[in-house]
Coordinates of C-alpha atoms and ligand atoms in Angstrom, one line a residue:
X1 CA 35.0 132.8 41.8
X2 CA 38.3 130.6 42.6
X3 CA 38.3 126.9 42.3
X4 CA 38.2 126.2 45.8
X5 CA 34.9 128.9 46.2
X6 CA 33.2 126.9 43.4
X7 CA 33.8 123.6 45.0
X8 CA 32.5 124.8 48.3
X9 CA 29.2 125.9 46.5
X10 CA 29.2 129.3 47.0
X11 CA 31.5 132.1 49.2
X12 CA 33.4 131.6 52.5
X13 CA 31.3 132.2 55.3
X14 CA 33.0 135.1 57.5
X15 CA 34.6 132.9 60.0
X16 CA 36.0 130.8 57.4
X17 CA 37.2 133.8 55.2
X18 CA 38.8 135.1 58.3
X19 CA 40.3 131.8 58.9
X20 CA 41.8 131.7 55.4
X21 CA 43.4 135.3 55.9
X22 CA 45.3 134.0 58.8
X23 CA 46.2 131.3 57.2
X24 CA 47.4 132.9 54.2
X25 CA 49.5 135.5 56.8
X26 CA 51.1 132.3 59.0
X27 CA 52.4 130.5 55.6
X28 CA 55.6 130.8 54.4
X29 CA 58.6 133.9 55.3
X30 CA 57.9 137.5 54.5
X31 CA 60.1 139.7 52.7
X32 CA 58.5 142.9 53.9
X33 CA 55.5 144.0 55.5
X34 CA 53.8 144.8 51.9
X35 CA 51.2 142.2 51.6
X36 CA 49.8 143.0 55.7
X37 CA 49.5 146.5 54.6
X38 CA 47.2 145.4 52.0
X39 CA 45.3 142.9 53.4
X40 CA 44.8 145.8 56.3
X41 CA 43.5 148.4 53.2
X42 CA 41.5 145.9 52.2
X43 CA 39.5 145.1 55.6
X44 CA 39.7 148.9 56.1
X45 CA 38.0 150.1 52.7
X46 CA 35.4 147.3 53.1
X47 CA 34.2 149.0 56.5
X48 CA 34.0 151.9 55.4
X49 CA 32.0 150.9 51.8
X50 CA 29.0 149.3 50.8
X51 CA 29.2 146.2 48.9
X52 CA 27.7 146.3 45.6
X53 CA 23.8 144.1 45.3
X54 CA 25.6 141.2 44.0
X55 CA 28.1 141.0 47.3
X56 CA 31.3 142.3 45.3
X57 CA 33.4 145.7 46.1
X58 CA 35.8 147.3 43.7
X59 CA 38.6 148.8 44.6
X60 CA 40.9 151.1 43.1
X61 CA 44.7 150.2 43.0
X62 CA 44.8 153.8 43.7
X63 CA 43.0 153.6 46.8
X64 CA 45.1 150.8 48.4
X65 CA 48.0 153.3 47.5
X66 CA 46.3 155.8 49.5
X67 CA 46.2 153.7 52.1
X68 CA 49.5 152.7 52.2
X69 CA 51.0 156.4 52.5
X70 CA 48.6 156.3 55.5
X71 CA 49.9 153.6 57.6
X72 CA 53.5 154.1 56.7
X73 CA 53.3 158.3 57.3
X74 CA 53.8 158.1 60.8
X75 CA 55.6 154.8 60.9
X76 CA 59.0 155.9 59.2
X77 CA 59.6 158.7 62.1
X78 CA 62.7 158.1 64.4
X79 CA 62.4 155.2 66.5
X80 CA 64.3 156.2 69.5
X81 CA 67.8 154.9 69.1
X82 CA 67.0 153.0 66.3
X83 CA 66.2 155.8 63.6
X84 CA 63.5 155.2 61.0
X85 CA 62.2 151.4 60.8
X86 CA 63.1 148.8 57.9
X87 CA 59.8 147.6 56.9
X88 CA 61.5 144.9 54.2
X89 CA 64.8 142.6 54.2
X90 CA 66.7 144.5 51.2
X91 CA 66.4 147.4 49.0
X92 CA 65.2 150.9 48.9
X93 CA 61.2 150.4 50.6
X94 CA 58.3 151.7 50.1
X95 CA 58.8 154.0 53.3
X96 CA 61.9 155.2 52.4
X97 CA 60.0 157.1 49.7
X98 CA 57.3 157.6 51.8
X99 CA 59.9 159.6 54.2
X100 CA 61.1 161.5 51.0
X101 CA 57.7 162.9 50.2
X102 CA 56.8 163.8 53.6
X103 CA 59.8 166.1 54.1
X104 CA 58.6 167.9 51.1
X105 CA 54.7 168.0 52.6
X106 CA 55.6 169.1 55.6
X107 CA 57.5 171.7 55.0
X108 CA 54.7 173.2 52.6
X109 CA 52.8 172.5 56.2
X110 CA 50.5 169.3 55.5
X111 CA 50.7 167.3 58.4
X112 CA 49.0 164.1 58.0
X113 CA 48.5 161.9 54.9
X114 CA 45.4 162.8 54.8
X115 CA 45.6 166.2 54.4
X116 CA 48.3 166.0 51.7
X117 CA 45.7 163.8 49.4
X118 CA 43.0 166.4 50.7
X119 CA 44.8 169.1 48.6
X120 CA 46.3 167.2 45.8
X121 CA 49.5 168.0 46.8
X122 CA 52.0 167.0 43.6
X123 CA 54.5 165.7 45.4
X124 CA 52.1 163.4 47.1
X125 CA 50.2 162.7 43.6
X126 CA 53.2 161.3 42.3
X127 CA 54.2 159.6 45.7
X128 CA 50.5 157.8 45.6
X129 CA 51.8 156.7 41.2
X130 CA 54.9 155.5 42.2
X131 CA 53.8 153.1 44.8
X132 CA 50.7 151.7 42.8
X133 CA 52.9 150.2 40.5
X134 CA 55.2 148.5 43.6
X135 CA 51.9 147.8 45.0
X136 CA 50.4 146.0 42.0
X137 CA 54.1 144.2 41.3
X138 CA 54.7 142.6 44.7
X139 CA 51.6 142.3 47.2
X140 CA 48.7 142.4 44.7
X141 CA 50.6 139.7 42.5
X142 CA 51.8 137.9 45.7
X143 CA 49.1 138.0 48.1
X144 CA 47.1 135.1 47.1
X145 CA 50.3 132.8 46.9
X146 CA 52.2 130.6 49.2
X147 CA 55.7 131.9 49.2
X148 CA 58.3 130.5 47.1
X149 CA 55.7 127.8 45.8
X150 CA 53.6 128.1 42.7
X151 CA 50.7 127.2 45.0
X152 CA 47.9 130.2 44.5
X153 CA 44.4 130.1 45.4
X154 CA 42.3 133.7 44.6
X155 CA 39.9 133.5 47.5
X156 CA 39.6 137.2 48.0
X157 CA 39.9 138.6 44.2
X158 CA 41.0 137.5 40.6
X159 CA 45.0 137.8 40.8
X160 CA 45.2 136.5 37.3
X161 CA 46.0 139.4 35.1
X162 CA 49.2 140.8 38.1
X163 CA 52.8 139.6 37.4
X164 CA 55.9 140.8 39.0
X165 CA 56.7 142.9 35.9
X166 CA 53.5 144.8 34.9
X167 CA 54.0 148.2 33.6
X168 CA 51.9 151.3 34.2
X169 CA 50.0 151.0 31.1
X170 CA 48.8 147.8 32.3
X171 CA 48.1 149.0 35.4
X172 CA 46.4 151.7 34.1
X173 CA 44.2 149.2 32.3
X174 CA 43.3 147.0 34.6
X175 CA 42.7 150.1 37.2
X176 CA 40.9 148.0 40.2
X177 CA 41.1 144.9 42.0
X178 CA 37.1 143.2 42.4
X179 CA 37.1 141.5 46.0
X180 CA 34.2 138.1 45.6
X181 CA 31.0 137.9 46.6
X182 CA 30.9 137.8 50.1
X183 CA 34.4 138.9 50.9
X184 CA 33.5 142.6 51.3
X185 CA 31.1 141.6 54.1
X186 CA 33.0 139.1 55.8
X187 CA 36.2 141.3 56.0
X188 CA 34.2 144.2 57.7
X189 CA 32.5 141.2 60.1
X190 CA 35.9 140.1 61.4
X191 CA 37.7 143.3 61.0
X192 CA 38.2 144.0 64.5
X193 CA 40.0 140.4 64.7
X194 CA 41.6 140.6 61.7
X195 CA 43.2 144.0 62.4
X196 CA 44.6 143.2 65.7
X197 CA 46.2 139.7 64.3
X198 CA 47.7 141.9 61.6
X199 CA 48.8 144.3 63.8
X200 CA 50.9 141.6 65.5
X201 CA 52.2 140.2 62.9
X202 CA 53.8 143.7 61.2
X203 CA 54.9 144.6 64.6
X204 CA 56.9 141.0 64.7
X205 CA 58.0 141.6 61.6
X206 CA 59.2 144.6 62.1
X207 CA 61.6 143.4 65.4
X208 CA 62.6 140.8 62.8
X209 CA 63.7 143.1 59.9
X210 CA 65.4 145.5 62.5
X211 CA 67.6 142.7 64.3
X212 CA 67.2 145.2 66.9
X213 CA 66.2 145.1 70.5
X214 CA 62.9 146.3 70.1
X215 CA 60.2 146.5 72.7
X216 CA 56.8 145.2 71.4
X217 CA 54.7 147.1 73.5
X218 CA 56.2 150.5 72.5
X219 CA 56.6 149.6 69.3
X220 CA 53.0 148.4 69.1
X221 CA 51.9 152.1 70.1
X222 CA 54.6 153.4 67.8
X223 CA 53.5 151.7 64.6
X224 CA 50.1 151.9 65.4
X225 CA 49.5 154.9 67.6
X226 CA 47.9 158.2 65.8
X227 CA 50.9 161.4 65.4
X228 CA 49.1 163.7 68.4
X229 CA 51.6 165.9 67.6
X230 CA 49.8 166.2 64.3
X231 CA 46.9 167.3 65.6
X232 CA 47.8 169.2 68.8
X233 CA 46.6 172.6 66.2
X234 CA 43.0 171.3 67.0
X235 CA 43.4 172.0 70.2
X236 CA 42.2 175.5 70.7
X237 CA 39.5 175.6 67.9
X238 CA 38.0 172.2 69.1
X239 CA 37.7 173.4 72.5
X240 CA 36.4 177.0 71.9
X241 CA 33.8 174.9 70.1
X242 CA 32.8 173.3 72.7
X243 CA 33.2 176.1 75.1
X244 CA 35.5 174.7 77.1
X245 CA 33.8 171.5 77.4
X246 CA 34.7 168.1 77.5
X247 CA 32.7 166.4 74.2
X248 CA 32.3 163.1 76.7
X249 CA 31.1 164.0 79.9
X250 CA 29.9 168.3 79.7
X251 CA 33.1 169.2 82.5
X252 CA 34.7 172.0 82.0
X253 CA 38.4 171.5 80.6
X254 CA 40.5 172.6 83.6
X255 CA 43.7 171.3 83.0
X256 CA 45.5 170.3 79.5
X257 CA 43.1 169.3 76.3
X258 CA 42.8 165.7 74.9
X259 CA 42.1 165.3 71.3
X260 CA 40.2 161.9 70.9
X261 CA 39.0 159.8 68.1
X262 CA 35.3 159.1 68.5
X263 CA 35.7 156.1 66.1
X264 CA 38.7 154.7 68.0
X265 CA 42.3 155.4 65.9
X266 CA 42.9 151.7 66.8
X267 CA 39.9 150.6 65.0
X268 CA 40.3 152.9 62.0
X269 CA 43.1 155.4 61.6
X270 CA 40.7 158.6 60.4
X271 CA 42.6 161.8 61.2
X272 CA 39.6 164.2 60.6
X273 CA 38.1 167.0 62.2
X274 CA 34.9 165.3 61.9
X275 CA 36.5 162.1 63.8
X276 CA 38.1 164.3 66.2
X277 CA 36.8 165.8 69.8
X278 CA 38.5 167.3 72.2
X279 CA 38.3 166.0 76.1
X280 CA 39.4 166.5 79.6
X281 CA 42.4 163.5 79.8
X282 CA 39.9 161.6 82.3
X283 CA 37.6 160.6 79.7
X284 CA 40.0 160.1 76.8
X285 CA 42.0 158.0 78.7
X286 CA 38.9 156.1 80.1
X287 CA 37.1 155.8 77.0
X288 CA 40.9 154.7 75.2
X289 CA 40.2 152.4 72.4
X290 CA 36.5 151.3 72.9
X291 CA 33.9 152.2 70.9
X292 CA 31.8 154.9 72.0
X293 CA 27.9 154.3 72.1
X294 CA 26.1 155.2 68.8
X295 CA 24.6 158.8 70.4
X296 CA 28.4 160.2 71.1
X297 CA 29.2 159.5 67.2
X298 CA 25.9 161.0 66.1
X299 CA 26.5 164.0 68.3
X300 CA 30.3 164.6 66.5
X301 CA 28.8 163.9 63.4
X302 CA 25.8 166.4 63.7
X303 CA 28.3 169.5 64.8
X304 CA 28.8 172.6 62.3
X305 CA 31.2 174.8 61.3
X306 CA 33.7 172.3 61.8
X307 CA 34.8 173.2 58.2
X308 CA 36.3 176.5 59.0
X309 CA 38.2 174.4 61.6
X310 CA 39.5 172.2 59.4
X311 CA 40.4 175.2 56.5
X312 CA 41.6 177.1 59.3
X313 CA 44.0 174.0 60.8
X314 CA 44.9 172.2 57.6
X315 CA 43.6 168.9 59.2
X316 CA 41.0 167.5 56.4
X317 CA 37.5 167.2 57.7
X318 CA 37.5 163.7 56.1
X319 CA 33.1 164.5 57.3
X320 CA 32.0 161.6 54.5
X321 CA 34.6 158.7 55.2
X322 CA 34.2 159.5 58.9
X323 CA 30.4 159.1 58.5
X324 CA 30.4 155.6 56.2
X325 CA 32.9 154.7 58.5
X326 CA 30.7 154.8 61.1
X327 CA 28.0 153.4 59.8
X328 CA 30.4 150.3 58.7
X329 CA 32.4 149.9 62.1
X330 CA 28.6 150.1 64.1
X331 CA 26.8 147.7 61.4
X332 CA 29.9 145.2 62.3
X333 CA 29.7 145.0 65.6
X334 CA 27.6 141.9 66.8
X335 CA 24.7 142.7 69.5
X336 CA 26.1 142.6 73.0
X337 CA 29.2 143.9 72.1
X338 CA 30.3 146.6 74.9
X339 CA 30.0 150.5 74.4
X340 CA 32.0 153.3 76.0
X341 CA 29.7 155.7 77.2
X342 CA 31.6 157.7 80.4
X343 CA 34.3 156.7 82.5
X344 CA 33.1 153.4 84.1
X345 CA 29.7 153.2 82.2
X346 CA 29.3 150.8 79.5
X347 CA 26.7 149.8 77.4
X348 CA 26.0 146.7 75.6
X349 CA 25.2 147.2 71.9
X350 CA 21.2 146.4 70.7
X351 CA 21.0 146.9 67.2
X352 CA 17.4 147.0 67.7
X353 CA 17.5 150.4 69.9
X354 CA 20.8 151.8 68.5
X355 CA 19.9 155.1 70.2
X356 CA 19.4 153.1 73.5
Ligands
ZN401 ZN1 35.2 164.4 80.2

């Protein structure tokens, strides 16, 4: 536990944790958009996993890496005008290699990140290597410090044994990062905040790198936004499953097919079948990013042969992450908060009566 954590008596309460995060984000000038990246795997991975009995989570260097390929896949496409993004003041960036491997995945036709690390593709293998150790030198080693100031406190995990120079073998050693007791849960209790101040901020930093006229809005859904294109080869197969019914509201899909998250993209980016539904464009653009109620997840949860689908597409099924996902994102939300059920009908949330 850090200094400040022992002197408290005992871990940051949620809202204080959160507060500290923010904190931690508004201090000093970023160099690149490394260290919100992280902070977003981290508040990401702690939805979708269990703390351990004593309140900690480990979590693989490996798996932050994973993460990163995620959220920066579809963010180094062409920006209109502007070409791909820089996500960092100098140098050659973590997406610029991320762009590199992608060419290469997609023409052996893997379309999403996911479905690269689904197959163990080699080119992404080494991709996921290469940027551990980036990963480990600069935002793991710099997170937990005030830029430019030797000022450091380890609120969220022991930074102690990262330095700006480690090699492999030491990364390879040390293997995993171990958030504090309490972190996990308080990260996954403000996640929804945290994400969408984080969401800002890259997109801020973003205009700022760029010295471009960029509009925030766009660029918001840009960033952010899930690749439809991605996924347009679900379209077909998703709705034959469904006969030609809408998942949400049982019409029959007259005009084009909408392929919706259940678990909203904005809430956490899961591009798998078993995430994915497809809709008339009424109810996916009603139900947009809210959270659906619990029975519409259950019911995309409980459908079969949605592996052939997924075989068949090349979009990974991703069935467990969507699942603990689930289970994370719902267990998060406090009581009262409001549920999507059809266009216009909301729910509020009772823990008590989830099925209610
Ligand atoms: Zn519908």
């Amino acid at each position: 536990m850090s200094d400040l954590q022992q002197a408290a008596g005992g871990p940051l309460d949620a809202v204080d944790l959160a507060a500290r995060v923010v904190q931690l984000v508004e201090t000093g000038r970023r160099e690149s958009t490394y260290k919100l990246a992280t902070l977003m795997a981290l508040i990401d991975i702690c939805v979708e996993h269990s703390p351990a009995p004593d309140g900690t989570l480990t979590v693989p260097i490996d798996e932050i890496s994973h993460r990163f390929v995620g959220y920066y896949w579809p963010q180094v496409r062409v920006f209109h005008q502007h070409g791909r993004l820089a996500q960092s003041r100098q140098g050659r960036s973590i997406p610029d290699k991320i762009a590199d491997a992608k060419q290469v995945l997609l023409q052996d036709g893997l379309r999403t990140a996911e479905a690269a690390r689904e197959v163990g593709h080699p080119a992404y293998r080494s991709l996921v290597r290469e940027l551990r150790t980036t990963i480990a030198q600069q935002p793991l080693t710099h997170l937990q410090t005030v830029p430019r100031s030797r000022i450091r406190d380890d609120f969220l995990f022991d930074a102690s044994e990262f330095h700006k120079k480690m090699t492999v073998t030491e990364i390879d050693r040390i293997g995993v990062i171990v958030l504090w007791p309490g972190v996990p849960e308080g990260l996954r209790r403000t996640s929804t905040l945290l994400r969408t101040f984080l969401r800002s901020r890259w997109a801020q930093d973003v205009i700022g790198f760029n010295r471009a006229e960029l509009d925030a809005e766009d660029l918001d859904g840009f960033l952010f936004g899930s690749d439809r294109t991605a996924l347009r080869a679900l379209a077909e197969p998703l709705r034959e499953l469904q006969n030609n019914r809408c998942f949400y509201c049982d019409g029959r899909i007259v005009t084009e097919v909408h392929i919706d998250h259940v678990l909203p993209w904005s809430l956490l980016p899961i591009d798998g079948v078993a995430n994915l539904v497809a809709t008339d464009p009424r109810c996916n653009l009603g139900k947009s990013a809210s959270m659906p109620v619990l029975e519409h997840m259950s019911r995309a949860l409980s459908r079969t042969s949605l592996s052939d689908i997924a075989s068949a597409t090349r979009i990974p099924l991703l069935y467990k992450r969507t699942d603990s996902a689930a289970r994370g994102a719902y267990a998060a939300l406090p009581t009262g908060s409001v549920l999507w059920r059809a266009v216009g009908s909301y729910e509020m949330y009772d823990p008590s009566h989830p099925n209610g």
